[in-house]
Amino acid sequence: MNDKKLIITGVIIFIFILIFPFLYNLGGTTEFIDPVLSEKAKAAKFCVVPKEDMKVEHMQILDVWRDTVVRKGERVYVNSDGKKFTMSLSTGENSCLGCHNNKAEFCDRCHDYASVRPYCWDCHTDPKEIK
Amino acid sequence: MLETALKGTKRYWGLLAAFAVVMGIGFLIYLKQFDFGLGITGMSRDVSWGFYIAQFTFLVGVAAGGVMVVIPYYLHDYKKFGKITILGEFLAIAAIVMCLLFIVIDLGQPMRILNVWLHPSPGSVLFWDTIVLNGYLFLNLLVGWIVLQSERNAVPPPKWIKPFIYLSIPFAFGIHTVTAYLYCGLPGRHFWMTAILAPRFLASAFAAGPSFLILLCFIVRKYTKFDPGKDAIQALSKIVTYAIIANVFFLVCEVFVAMYSGIPSHMDHIKYLYVGLHGHGALVPWMWASVILMLLAIILLVNPVTRRNESVLMAACIFVFAGTWIDKGLGMISGGFVPSPLHHVNEYIPSVLEVVLSLSVWAAGFFVLTILFKMAVSIKEEVNA
Amino acid sequence: MENSRRKFLKVAGASALGMGMAGTAVRAIASGSGNKPKTMKNDNALTAKHWGMVIDTRKFKSHKDVQKLIDVCHKIHNVPDFEYLGEHKQQMHEIKWMWEEEYKHAFTDLNYKYVNKRVEHLPFLVLCNHCENPPCVKACPTKATFKRDDGIVSMDFHRCIGCRFCMAACPYGSRSFNFRDPRAALNLKEETVSGFPTRMKGVVEKCNFCAERLAIGKKPACVEASNGAIAFGDLEDPESDVRKLLESNYTIRRKQGMGTEPSVYYIV
């Protein structure tokens, strides 16, 4: 067989494609910096659900919330303690960013580290980032 | 069977390479469109569907046209089509591939395309269109593959394939009917709101598809050792003749109803397309070219002397294909949007990027078609040898 | 292709499963401690069986009167203005929730040569009609546009795939498509307001009867800014402002013959 060269080239291309994501991310941030809880959030002590659940489930909760708000027109969430929250990322004091008023140090830090880019912010605004 | 597509002449590989280059250019343009949005096209608030959807509509027709070889062979036992049914089915596959690509590139948020099945909406014609198109693609792949394999192994096709073949016939009609229903059920779009839109689409489909198939047969005969047969080509040309006459007849019906009734909202679109409206008439020369091409084709096809002359037939098929393409791939969609429901006249001119990207989708379709035809022809040559 | 079909089915199955699991997870949280969490409307939310609008065109004298309302609407909903692109592109890619039309364009089927001169040149305010039988809702393949129980035809921008079938279906030209990133225009003028999200490129948008304001007890912005020229209320409540106006005035609707049953009425 005279295909040695072809095979080797193929293998090299395959390996390159395989390790491309790692090469691509070389030089990026790898150090994890703990997200900072805002003063307001610290004072509140309690999020809509317990912290541990929030860590794991926040995207699922937001997904359910958006359907509830947009499609059912219900905008208030009453948690197990009877506390009311506005089911909104950024509208008003009682929304997510109303309490976590430090998106850059809270949301973005983890998202950047995990290299996820939720498209929420393509439309939803951080009141701090606009004048 | 795929291995037959991997061994070919320089000409075969050159052809594939040429298509691949155009596809590559298209891919780059698509990246640009993906990043910027559909604003790189000539579409606008008033003309919100353009070249992409028009190509899609035309190609659904080409795909449905494949059934015009399946029906005579499988339902009427017309043996002479036996050699070319596979070509018709493979043409349908390539056309559907193009259709699906055109739908995807027309979406504003293509990453969310699965929402159509995650939130199925039986009330939406588009939902049904995705189902019949994918169904027809699947049926043609299955039938084409199994029948070709049996031919290679010199055995008759298995019995279980028959139901799928029969099913593919209503699906062929279905894809173009449902595609017409996308348009003809919309209130406020009077150009499309006609009960003969689906029949008209089918007529133009059964002209465009088989005429293209005839041209492909000529190419296959010239460059390979496989001869689809003079009789098969002549029989196809008769189908094209009937279909193109029906298409022009339907067009006459449309124009009569709109103009004789004198209802402005129905007349305006036809005026825009054929004589211009309020000083706007970008499509007028095209539409007349289409009419002339189709009429010329009818003259050449109806007369048996000219039809039997293969060079004349070739020209007639090109006329049919070009004429129906202008009619459907250019006028049908823009024509429905101009004037707008509020009677504003905002014309649509496709952008250069839009046209090149569309061309590259055609190239992708021809890429698939070349490979499929290569397989079919190689196996025919193998069996005959 | 057969392969990609199979792959698709797998992906679709997996995502359906994933969604199911998300549901259980959220439910699990829900049954954690204390009372069961619930969702509800605001206590002060305005509700109706069928929201409707009556526009008294006699109270709009000039372009300025309607433009004021359009500006309010577009401002609070972050509707971009592509003025900087030049007239041609601006018009092609225009986003509008509410705009001004001449009589002959707003009421295409009611126009005639000797129509009253006052009406002929009156600035008509047009917007989504929130039809009882909305063709856009029927056309949408993902239910991204849907009719709420209170009659508002709403958009779920998260779900829209940008196929623009709804734009072809709407007989009133009420829908706009984001042909480009709307933020480009908003950032340029540093005009984004908080309280309502912007949109992203590739989705369709239109008037939402200020659903976000009704939810917190406020009438639509245009109604509030109109000094009584626009009435808004429950069409199914015989005692509502809108019903009283409909009772005491002759009103017209756009393209009555289409069977769409608009919820926006005009006194001329």
mmCIF file of N, CA, C and O in Angstrom, chain C residues 137-173:
data_model
loop_
_atom_site.group_PDB
_atom_site.id
_atom_site.type_symbol
_atom_site.label_atom_id
_atom_site.label_comp_id
_atom_site.label_asym_id
_atom_site.label_seq_id
_atom_site.Cartn_x
_atom_site.Cartn_y
_atom_site.Cartn_z
ATOM 1 N N VAL C 137 -51.439 33.941 14.619
ATOM 2 C CA VAL C 137 -51.356 32.871 15.610
ATOM 3 C C VAL C 137 -51.526 31.515 14.927
ATOM 4 O O VAL C 137 -50.831 30.545 15.218
ATOM 5 N N LYS C 138 -52.462 31.482 13.971
ATOM 6 C CA LYS C 138 -52.676 30.244 13.224
ATOM 7 C C LYS C 138 -51.409 29.859 12.471
ATOM 8 O O LYS C 138 -51.039 28.699 12.407
ATOM 9 N N ALA C 139 -50.755 30.859 11.893
ATOM 10 C CA ALA C 139 -49.609 30.579 11.021
ATOM 11 C C ALA C 139 -48.368 30.143 11.789
ATOM 12 O O ALA C 139 -47.583 29.339 11.298
ATOM 13 N N CYS C 140 -48.187 30.649 13.007
ATOM 14 C CA CYS C 140 -46.932 30.424 13.734
ATOM 15 C C CYS C 140 -46.667 28.937 13.971
ATOM 16 O O CYS C 140 -47.487 28.247 14.566
ATOM 17 N N PRO C 141 -45.509 28.418 13.510
ATOM 18 C CA PRO C 141 -45.242 26.980 13.660
ATOM 19 C C PRO C 141 -44.710 26.600 15.041
ATOM 20 O O PRO C 141 -44.473 25.417 15.288
ATOM 21 N N THR C 142 -44.473 27.561 15.934
ATOM 22 C CA THR C 142 -43.908 27.203 17.233
ATOM 23 C C THR C 142 -44.741 27.735 18.397
ATOM 24 O O THR C 142 -44.322 27.630 19.539
ATOM 25 N N LYS C 143 -45.890 28.316 18.129
ATOM 26 C CA LYS C 143 -46.707 28.983 19.133
ATOM 27 C C LYS C 143 -45.945 30.117 19.826
ATOM 28 O O LYS C 143 -46.187 30.435 20.984
ATOM 29 N N ALA C 144 -44.976 30.696 19.101
ATOM 30 C CA ALA C 144 -44.262 31.849 19.655
ATOM 31 C C ALA C 144 -45.193 33.047 19.701
ATOM 32 O O ALA C 144 -45.039 33.930 20.529
ATOM 33 N N THR C 145 -46.149 33.095 18.804
ATOM 34 C CA THR C 145 -47.179 34.115 18.909
ATOM 35 C C THR C 145 -48.479 33.392 19.253
ATOM 36 O O THR C 145 -48.790 32.343 18.699
ATOM 37 N N PHE C 146 -49.177 33.933 20.239
ATOM 38 C CA PHE C 146 -50.337 33.214 20.786
ATOM 39 C C PHE C 146 -51.333 34.219 21.333
ATOM 40 O O PHE C 146 -50.986 35.366 21.589
ATOM 41 N N LYS C 147 -52.574 33.768 21.496
ATOM 42 C CA LYS C 147 -53.591 34.658 22.038
ATOM 43 C C LYS C 147 -53.805 34.344 23.503
ATOM 44 O O LYS C 147 -54.055 33.191 23.861
ATOM 45 N N ARG C 148 -53.706 35.362 24.338
ATOM 46 C CA ARG C 148 -53.912 35.142 25.772
ATOM 47 C C ARG C 148 -55.405 35.090 26.081
ATOM 48 O O ARG C 148 -56.242 35.480 25.272
ATOM 49 N N ASP C 149 -55.716 34.649 27.286
ATOM 50 C CA ASP C 149 -57.127 34.536 27.681
ATOM 51 C C ASP C 149 -57.830 35.887 27.675
ATOM 52 O O ASP C 149 -59.052 35.955 27.540
ATOM 53 N N ASP C 150 -57.043 36.958 27.865
ATOM 54 C CA ASP C 150 -57.668 38.288 27.886
ATOM 55 C C ASP C 150 -57.700 38.929 26.499
ATOM 56 O O ASP C 150 -57.931 40.132 26.374
ATOM 57 N N GLY C 151 -57.452 38.132 25.457
ATOM 58 C CA GLY C 151 -57.599 38.621 24.096
ATOM 59 C C GLY C 151 -56.355 39.250 23.498
ATOM 60 O O GLY C 151 -56.323 39.547 22.305
ATOM 61 N N ILE C 152 -55.321 39.447 24.316
ATOM 62 C CA ILE C 152 -54.104 40.062 23.787
ATOM 63 C C ILE C 152 -53.340 39.040 22.944
ATOM 64 O O ILE C 152 -53.116 37.913 23.380
ATOM 65 N N VAL C 153 -52.982 39.435 21.741
ATOM 66 C CA VAL C 153 -52.145 38.583 20.891
ATOM 67 C C VAL C 153 -50.703 38.911 21.242
ATOM 68 O O VAL C 153 -50.237 40.019 21.030
ATOM 69 N N SER C 154 -50.022 37.933 21.818
ATOM 70 C CA SER C 154 -48.730 38.191 22.431
ATOM 71 C C SER C 154 -47.614 37.476 21.680
ATOM 72 O O SER C 154 -47.864 36.566 20.891
ATOM 73 N N MET C 155 -46.392 37.908 21.943
ATOM 74 C CA MET C 155 -45.215 37.292 21.311
ATOM 75 C C MET C 155 -44.300 36.726 22.386
ATOM 76 O O MET C 155 -44.046 37.374 23.382
ATOM 77 N N ASP C 156 -43.787 35.526 22.155
ATOM 78 C CA ASP C 156 -42.744 34.975 23.013
ATOM 79 C C ASP C 156 -41.439 35.058 22.214
ATOM 80 O O ASP C 156 -41.166 34.214 21.372
ATOM 81 N N PHE C 157 -40.668 36.111 22.501
ATOM 82 C CA PHE C 157 -39.447 36.335 21.711
ATOM 83 C C PHE C 157 -38.427 35.225 21.919
ATOM 84 O O PHE C 157 -37.525 35.056 21.116
ATOM 85 N N HIS C 158 -38.551 34.498 23.036
ATOM 86 C CA HIS C 158 -37.588 33.419 23.290
ATOM 87 C C HIS C 158 -37.795 32.271 22.316
ATOM 88 O O HIS C 158 -36.900 31.499 22.072
ATOM 89 N N ARG C 159 -39.005 32.132 21.835
ATOM 90 C CA ARG C 159 -39.349 30.939 21.081
ATOM 91 C C ARG C 159 -39.371 31.171 19.571
ATOM 92 O O ARG C 159 -39.321 30.235 18.791
ATOM 93 N N CYS C 160 -39.455 32.434 19.172
ATOM 94 C CA CYS C 160 -39.586 32.766 17.743
ATOM 95 C C CYS C 160 -38.367 32.295 16.955
ATOM 96 O O CYS C 160 -37.234 32.557 17.337
ATOM 97 N N ILE C 161 -38.619 31.579 15.859
ATOM 98 C CA ILE C 161 -37.504 31.108 15.025
ATOM 99 C C ILE C 161 -37.245 32.049 13.847
ATOM 100 O O ILE C 161 -36.345 31.814 13.058
ATOM 101 N N GLY C 162 -38.052 33.071 13.716
ATOM 102 C CA GLY C 162 -37.823 34.051 12.650
ATOM 103 C C GLY C 162 -38.190 33.565 11.262
ATOM 104 O O GLY C 162 -37.546 33.938 10.286
ATOM 105 N N CYS C 163 -39.242 32.748 11.154
ATOM 106 C CA CYS C 163 -39.638 32.249 9.824
ATOM 107 C C CYS C 163 -40.471 33.283 9.075
ATOM 108 O O CYS C 163 -40.631 33.198 7.873
ATOM 109 N N ARG C 164 -41.043 34.227 9.788
ATOM 110 C CA ARG C 164 -41.797 35.353 9.216
ATOM 111 C C ARG C 164 -43.108 34.943 8.549
ATOM 112 O O ARG C 164 -43.664 35.674 7.734
ATOM 113 N N PHE C 165 -43.599 33.742 8.885
ATOM 114 C CA PHE C 165 -44.894 33.310 8.370
ATOM 115 C C PHE C 165 -45.987 34.249 8.894
ATOM 116 O O PHE C 165 -46.931 34.589 8.188
ATOM 117 N N CYS C 166 -45.827 34.696 10.146
ATOM 118 C CA CYS C 166 -46.821 35.593 10.747
ATOM 119 C C CYS C 166 -46.905 36.920 10.009
ATOM 120 O O CYS C 166 -47.965 37.533 9.923
ATOM 121 N N MET C 167 -45.744 37.357 9.465
ATOM 122 C CA MET C 167 -45.758 38.639 8.746
ATOM 123 C C MET C 167 -46.540 38.515 7.450
ATOM 124 O O MET C 167 -47.239 39.438 7.030
ATOM 125 N N ALA C 168 -46.389 37.339 6.804
ATOM 126 C CA ALA C 168 -47.153 37.105 5.578
ATOM 127 C C ALA C 168 -48.633 36.972 5.913
ATOM 128 O O ALA C 168 -49.502 37.365 5.135
ATOM 129 N N ALA C 169 -48.935 36.436 7.099
ATOM 130 C CA ALA C 169 -50.323 36.172 7.468
ATOM 131 C C ALA C 169 -51.068 37.423 7.909
ATOM 132 O O ALA C 169 -52.279 37.519 7.737
ATOM 133 N N CYS C 170 -50.378 38.396 8.495
ATOM 134 C CA CYS C 170 -51.060 39.569 9.042
ATOM 135 C C CYS C 170 -51.559 40.486 7.927
ATOM 136 O O CYS C 170 -50.776 40.965 7.122
ATOM 137 N N PRO C 171 -52.869 40.734 7.860
ATOM 138 C CA PRO C 171 -53.397 41.602 6.799
ATOM 139 C C PRO C 171 -53.252 43.088 7.112
ATOM 140 O O PRO C 171 -53.707 43.912 6.328
ATOM 141 N N TYR C 172 -52.646 43.411 8.244
ATOM 142 C CA TYR C 172 -52.546 44.806 8.663
ATOM 143 C C TYR C 172 -51.114 45.329 8.678
ATOM 144 O O TYR C 172 -50.877 46.449 9.118
ATOM 145 N N GLY C 173 -50.162 44.516 8.264
ATOM 146 C CA GLY C 173 -48.765 44.955 8.269
ATOM 147 C C GLY C 173 -48.290 45.378 9.639
ATOM 148 O O GLY C 173 -47.479 46.276 9.774
#
